[in-house]
PDB file of C-alpha atoms in Angstrom:
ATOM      1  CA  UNK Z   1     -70.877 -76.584-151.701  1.00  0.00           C
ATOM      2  CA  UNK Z   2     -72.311 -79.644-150.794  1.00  0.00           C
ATOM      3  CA  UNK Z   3     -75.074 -81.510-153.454  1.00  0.00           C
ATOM      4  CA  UNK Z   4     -77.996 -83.085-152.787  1.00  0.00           C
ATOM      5  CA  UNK Z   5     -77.176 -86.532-154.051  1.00  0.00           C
ATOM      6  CA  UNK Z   6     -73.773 -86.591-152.149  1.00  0.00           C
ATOM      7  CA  UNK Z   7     -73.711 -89.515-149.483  1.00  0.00           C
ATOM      8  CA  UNK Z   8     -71.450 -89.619-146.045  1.00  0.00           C
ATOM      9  CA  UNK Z   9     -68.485 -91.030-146.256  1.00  0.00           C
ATOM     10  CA  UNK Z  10     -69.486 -92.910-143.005  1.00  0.00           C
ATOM     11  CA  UNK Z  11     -72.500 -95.061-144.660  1.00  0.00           C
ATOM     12  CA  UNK Z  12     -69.934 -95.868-147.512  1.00  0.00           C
ATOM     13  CA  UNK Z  13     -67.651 -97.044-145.496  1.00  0.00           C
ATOM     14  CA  UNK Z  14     -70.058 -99.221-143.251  1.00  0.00           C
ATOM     15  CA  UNK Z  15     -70.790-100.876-147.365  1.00  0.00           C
ATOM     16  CA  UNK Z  16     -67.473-101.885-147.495  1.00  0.00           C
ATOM     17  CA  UNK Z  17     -66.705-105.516-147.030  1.00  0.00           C
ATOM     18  CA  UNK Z  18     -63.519-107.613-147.453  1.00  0.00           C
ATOM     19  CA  UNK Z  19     -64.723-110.782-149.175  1.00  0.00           C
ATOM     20  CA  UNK Z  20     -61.377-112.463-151.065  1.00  0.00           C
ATOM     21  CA  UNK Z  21     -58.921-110.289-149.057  1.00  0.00           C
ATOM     22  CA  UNK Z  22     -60.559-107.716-151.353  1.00  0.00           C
ATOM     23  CA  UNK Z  23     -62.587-104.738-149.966  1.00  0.00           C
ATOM     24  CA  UNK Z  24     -65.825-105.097-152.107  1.00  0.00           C
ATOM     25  CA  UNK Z  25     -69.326-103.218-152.176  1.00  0.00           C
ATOM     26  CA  UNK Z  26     -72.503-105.522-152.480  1.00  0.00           C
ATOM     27  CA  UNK Z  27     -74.569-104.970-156.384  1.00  0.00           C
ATOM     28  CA  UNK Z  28     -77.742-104.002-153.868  1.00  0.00           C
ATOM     29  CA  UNK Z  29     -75.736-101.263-151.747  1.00  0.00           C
ATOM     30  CA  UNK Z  30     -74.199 -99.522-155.022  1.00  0.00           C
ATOM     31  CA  UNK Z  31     -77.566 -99.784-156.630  1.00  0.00           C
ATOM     32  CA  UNK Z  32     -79.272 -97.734-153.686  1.00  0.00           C
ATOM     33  CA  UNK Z  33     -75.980 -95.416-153.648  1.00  0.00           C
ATOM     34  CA  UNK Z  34     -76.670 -94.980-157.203  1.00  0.00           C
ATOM     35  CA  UNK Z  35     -80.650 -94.792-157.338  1.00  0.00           C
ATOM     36  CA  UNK Z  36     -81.682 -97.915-159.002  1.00  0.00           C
ATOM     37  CA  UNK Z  37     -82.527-101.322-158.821  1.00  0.00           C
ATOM     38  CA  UNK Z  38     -80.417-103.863-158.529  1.00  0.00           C
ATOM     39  CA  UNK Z  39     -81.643-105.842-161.495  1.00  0.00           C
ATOM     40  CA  UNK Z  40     -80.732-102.738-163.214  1.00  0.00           C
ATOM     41  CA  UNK Z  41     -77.586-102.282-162.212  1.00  0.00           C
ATOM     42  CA  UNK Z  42     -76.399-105.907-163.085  1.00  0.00           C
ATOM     43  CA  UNK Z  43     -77.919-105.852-166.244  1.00  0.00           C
ATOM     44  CA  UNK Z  44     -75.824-102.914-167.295  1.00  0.00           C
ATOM     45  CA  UNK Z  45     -73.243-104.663-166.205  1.00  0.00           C
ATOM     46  CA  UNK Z  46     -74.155-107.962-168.041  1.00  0.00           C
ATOM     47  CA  UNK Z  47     -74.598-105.875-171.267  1.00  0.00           C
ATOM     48  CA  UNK Z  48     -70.477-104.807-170.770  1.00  0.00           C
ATOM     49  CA  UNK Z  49     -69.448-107.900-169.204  1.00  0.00           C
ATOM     50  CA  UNK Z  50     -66.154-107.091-171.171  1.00  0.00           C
ATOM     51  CA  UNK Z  51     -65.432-104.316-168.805  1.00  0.00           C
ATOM     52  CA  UNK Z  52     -65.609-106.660-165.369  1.00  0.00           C
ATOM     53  CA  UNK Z  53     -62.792-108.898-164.962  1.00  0.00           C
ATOM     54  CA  UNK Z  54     -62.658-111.120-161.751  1.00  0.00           C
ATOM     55  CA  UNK Z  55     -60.776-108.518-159.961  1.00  0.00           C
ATOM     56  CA  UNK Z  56     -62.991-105.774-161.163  1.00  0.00           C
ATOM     57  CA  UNK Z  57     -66.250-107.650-159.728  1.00  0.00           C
ATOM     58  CA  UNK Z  58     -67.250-111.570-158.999  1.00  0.00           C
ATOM     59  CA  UNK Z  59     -70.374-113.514-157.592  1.00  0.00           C
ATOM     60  CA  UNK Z  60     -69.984-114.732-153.789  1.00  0.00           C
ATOM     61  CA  UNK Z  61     -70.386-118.503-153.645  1.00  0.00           C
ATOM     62  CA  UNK Z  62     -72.533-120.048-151.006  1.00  0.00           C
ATOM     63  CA  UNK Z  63     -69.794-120.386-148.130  1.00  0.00           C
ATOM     64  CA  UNK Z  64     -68.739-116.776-149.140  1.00  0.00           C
ATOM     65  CA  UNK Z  65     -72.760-115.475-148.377  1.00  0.00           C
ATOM     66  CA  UNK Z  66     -73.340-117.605-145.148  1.00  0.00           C
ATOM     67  CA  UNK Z  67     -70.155-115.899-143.897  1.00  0.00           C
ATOM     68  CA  UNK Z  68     -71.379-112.558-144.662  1.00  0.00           C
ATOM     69  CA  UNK Z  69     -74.495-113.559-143.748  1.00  0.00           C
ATOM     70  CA  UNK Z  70     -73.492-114.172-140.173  1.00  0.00           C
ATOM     71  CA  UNK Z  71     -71.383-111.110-139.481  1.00  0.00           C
ATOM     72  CA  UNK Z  72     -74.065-108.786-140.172  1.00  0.00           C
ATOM     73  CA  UNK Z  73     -78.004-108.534-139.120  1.00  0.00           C
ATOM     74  CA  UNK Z  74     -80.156-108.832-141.988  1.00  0.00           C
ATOM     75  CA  UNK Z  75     -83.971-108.220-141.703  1.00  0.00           C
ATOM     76  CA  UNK Z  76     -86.169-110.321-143.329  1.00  0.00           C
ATOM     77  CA  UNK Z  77     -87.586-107.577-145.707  1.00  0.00           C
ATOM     78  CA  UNK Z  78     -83.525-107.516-146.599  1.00  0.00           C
ATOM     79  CA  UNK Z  79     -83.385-111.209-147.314  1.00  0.00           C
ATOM     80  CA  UNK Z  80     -86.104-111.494-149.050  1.00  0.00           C
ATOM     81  CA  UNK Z  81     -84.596-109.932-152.249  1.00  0.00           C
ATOM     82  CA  UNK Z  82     -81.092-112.147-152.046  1.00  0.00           C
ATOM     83  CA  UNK Z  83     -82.727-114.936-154.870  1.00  0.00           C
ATOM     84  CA  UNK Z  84     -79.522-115.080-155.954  1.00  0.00           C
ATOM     85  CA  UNK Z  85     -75.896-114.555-155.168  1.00  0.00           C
ATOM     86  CA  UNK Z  86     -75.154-111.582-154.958  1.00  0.00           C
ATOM     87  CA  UNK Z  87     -72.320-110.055-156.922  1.00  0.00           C
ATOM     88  CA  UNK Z  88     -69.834-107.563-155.214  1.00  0.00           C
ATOM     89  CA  UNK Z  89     -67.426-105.048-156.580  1.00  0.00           C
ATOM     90  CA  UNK Z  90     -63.954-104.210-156.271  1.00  0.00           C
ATOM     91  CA  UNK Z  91     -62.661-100.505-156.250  1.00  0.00           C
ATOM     92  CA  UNK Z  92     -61.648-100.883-159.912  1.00  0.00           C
ATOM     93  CA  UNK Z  93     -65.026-102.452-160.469  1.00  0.00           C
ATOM     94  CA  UNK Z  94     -67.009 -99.517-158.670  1.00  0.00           C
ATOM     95  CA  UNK Z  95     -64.886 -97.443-161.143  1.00  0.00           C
ATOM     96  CA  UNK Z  96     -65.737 -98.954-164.061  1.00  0.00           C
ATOM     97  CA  UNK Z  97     -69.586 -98.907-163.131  1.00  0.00           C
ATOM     98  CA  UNK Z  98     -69.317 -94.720-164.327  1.00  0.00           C
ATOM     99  CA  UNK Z  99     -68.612 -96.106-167.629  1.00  0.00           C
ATOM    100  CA  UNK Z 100     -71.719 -98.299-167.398  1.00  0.00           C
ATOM    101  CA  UNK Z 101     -74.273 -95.945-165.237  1.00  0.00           C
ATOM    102  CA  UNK Z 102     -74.191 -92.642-166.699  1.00  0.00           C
ATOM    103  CA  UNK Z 103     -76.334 -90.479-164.773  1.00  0.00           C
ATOM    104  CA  UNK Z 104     -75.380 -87.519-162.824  1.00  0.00           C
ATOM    105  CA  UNK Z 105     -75.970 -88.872-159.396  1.00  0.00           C
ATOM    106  CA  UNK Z 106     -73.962 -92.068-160.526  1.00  0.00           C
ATOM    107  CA  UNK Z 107     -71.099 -90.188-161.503  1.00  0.00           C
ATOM    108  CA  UNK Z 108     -71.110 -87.798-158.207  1.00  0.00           C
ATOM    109  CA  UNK Z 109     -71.798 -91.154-155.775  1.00  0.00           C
ATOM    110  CA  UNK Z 110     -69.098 -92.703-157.430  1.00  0.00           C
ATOM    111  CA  UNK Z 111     -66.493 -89.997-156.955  1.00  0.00           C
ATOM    112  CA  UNK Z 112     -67.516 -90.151-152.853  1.00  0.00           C
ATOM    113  CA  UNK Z 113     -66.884 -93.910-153.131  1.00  0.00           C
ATOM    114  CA  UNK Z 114     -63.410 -93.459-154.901  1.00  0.00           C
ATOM    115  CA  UNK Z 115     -63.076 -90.743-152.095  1.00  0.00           C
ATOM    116  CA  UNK Z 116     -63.783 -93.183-149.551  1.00  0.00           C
ATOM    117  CA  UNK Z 117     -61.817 -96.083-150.848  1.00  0.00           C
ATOM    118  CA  UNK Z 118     -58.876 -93.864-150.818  1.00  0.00           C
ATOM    119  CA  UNK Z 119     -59.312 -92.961-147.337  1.00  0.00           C
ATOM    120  CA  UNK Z 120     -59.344 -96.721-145.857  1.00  0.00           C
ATOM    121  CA  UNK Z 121     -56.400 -97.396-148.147  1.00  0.00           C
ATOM    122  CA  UNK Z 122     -54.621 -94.221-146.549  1.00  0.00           C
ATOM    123  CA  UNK Z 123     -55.883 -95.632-142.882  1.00  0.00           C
ATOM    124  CA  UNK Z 124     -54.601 -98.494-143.584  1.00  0.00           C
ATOM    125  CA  UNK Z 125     -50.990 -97.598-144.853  1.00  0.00           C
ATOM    126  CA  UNK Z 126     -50.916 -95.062-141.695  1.00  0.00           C
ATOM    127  CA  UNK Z 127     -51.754 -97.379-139.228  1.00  0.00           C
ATOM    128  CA  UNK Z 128     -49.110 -99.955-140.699  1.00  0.00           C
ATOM    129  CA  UNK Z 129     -46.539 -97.401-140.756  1.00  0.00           C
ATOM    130  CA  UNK Z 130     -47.556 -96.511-136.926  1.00  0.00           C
ATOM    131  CA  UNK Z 131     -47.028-100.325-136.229  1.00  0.00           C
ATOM    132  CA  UNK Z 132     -43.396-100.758-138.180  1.00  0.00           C
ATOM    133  CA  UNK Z 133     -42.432 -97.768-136.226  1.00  0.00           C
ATOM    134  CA  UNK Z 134     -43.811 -99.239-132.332  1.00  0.00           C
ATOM    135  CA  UNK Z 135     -41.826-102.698-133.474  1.00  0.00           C
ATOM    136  CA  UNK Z 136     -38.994-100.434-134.448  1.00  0.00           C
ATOM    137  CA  UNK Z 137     -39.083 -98.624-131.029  1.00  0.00           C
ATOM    138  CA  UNK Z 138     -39.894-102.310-128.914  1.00  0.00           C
ATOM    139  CA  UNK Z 139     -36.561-103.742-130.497  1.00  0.00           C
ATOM    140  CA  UNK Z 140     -34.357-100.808-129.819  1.00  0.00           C
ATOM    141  CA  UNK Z 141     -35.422-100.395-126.305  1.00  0.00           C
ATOM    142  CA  UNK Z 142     -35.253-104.622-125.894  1.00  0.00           C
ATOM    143  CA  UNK Z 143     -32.009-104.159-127.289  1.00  0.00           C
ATOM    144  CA  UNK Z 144     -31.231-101.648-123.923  1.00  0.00           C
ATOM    145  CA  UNK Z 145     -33.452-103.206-121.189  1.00  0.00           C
ATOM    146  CA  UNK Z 146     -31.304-106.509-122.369  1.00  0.00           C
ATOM    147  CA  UNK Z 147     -28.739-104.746-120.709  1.00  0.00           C
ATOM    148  CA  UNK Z 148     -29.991-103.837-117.643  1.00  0.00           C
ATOM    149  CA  UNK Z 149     -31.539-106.727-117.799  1.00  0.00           C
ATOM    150  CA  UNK Z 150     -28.092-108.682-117.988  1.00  0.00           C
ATOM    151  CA  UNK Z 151     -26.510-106.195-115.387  1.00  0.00           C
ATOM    152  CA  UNK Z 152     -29.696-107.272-113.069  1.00  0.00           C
ATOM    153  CA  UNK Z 153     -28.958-111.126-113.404  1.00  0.00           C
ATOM    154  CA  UNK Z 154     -25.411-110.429-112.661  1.00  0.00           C
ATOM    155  CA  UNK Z 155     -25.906-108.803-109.805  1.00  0.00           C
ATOM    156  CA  UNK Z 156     -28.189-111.597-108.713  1.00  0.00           C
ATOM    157  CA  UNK Z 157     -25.578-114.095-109.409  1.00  0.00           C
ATOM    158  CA  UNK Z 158     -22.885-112.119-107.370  1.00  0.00           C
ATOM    159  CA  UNK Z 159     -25.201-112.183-104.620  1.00  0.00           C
ATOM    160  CA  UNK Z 160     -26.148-115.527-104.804  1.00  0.00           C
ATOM    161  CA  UNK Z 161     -22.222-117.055-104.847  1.00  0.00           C
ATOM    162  CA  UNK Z 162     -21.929-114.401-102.232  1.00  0.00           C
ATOM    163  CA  UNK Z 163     -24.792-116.269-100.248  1.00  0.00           C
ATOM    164  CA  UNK Z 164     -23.712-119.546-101.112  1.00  0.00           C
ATOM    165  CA  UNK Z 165     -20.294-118.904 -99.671  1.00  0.00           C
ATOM    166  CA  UNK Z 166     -21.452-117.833 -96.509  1.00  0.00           C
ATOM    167  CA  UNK Z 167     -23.631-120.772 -96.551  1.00  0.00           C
ATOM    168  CA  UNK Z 168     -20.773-123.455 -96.557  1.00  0.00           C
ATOM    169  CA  UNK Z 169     -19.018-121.735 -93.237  1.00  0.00           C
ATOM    170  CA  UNK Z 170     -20.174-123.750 -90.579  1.00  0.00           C
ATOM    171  CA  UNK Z 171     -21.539-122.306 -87.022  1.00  0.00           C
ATOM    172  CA  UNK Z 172     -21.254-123.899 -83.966  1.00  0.00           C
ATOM    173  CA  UNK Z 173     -18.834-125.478 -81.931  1.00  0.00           C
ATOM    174  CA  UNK Z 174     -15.918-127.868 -82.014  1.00  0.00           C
ATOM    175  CA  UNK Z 175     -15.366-130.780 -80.059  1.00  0.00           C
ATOM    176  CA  UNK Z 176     -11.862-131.660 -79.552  1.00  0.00           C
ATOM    177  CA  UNK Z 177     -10.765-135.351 -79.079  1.00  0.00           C
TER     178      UNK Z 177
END
């Protein structure tokens, strides 16, 4: 049974950004997941700063925003809010934000981010295991087109002593002295 305040998986996962080799959500996309303003958001979080380490959530400096900046198409109406760097967090730091955000829709966007999260990190570990076992199959069929490969050249080689004996018989005729 699906709820009203539940969000597709697919807008989530178009808020996801990597920023520090991390995957991070922007303060301004979880606040609109979550039904507030941003300024709200962060100042719940200011008021349990304790409960955001670095690796839970950070500000982006200036290189950092241009960056992100470029990759994506911002309208102006969507600039216009950015006074300040934003601040993104890390799974563990979207986590931590039920703690902070207690209402009902924060709690059930929350559990589709986790849900989401989860499924990259799944992608992720299946498409690495999918390339560990093509290099797998590459080196064990290298391994037996090295052979063919070497039978190949040594046919090539036969032939080519083969040629090069021919070569050095000479045609023609002899004059005799």
């Amino acid at each position: 049974m699906e709820n009203k305040t539940s969000t597709p998986s697919e807008i989530i996962e178009n808020k996801i950004f990597l920023i520090r080799r991390k995957r991070v959500m922007f303060d301004r996309d979880l606040a609109i997941l979550y039904g507030v303003e941003t300024r709200t958001l962060n100042q719940a979080v200011k008021r349990n700063i304790d409960r955001f380490p670095e690796d839970f959530m950070f500000q982006l400096n200036s290189s950092e925003f241009r960056a992100w900046k470029s990759q994506i198409v911002i309208s102006n109406s969507e600039k216009m809010g950015l006074r300040k760097m934003p601040y993104v967090f890390t799974e563990q730091g979207v986590a931590m934000l039920s703690s902070v955000l207690k209402s009902k829709r924060a709690i059930q966007v929350n559990i589709q981010i986790m849900r989401t999260f989860t499924k990259i990190r799944e992608m992720i570990i299946s498409n690495k295991e999918l390339r560990l076992k093509m290099e797998a199959l590459e080196r064990k069929y290298d391994n037996k087109f090295q052979v063919v490969f070497d039978a190949i050249k040594g046919l090539l080689l036969a032939q080519a002593e083969e040629k090069s004996s021919i070569d050095n018989k000479k045609i023609g005729f002899k004059i005799r002295k």
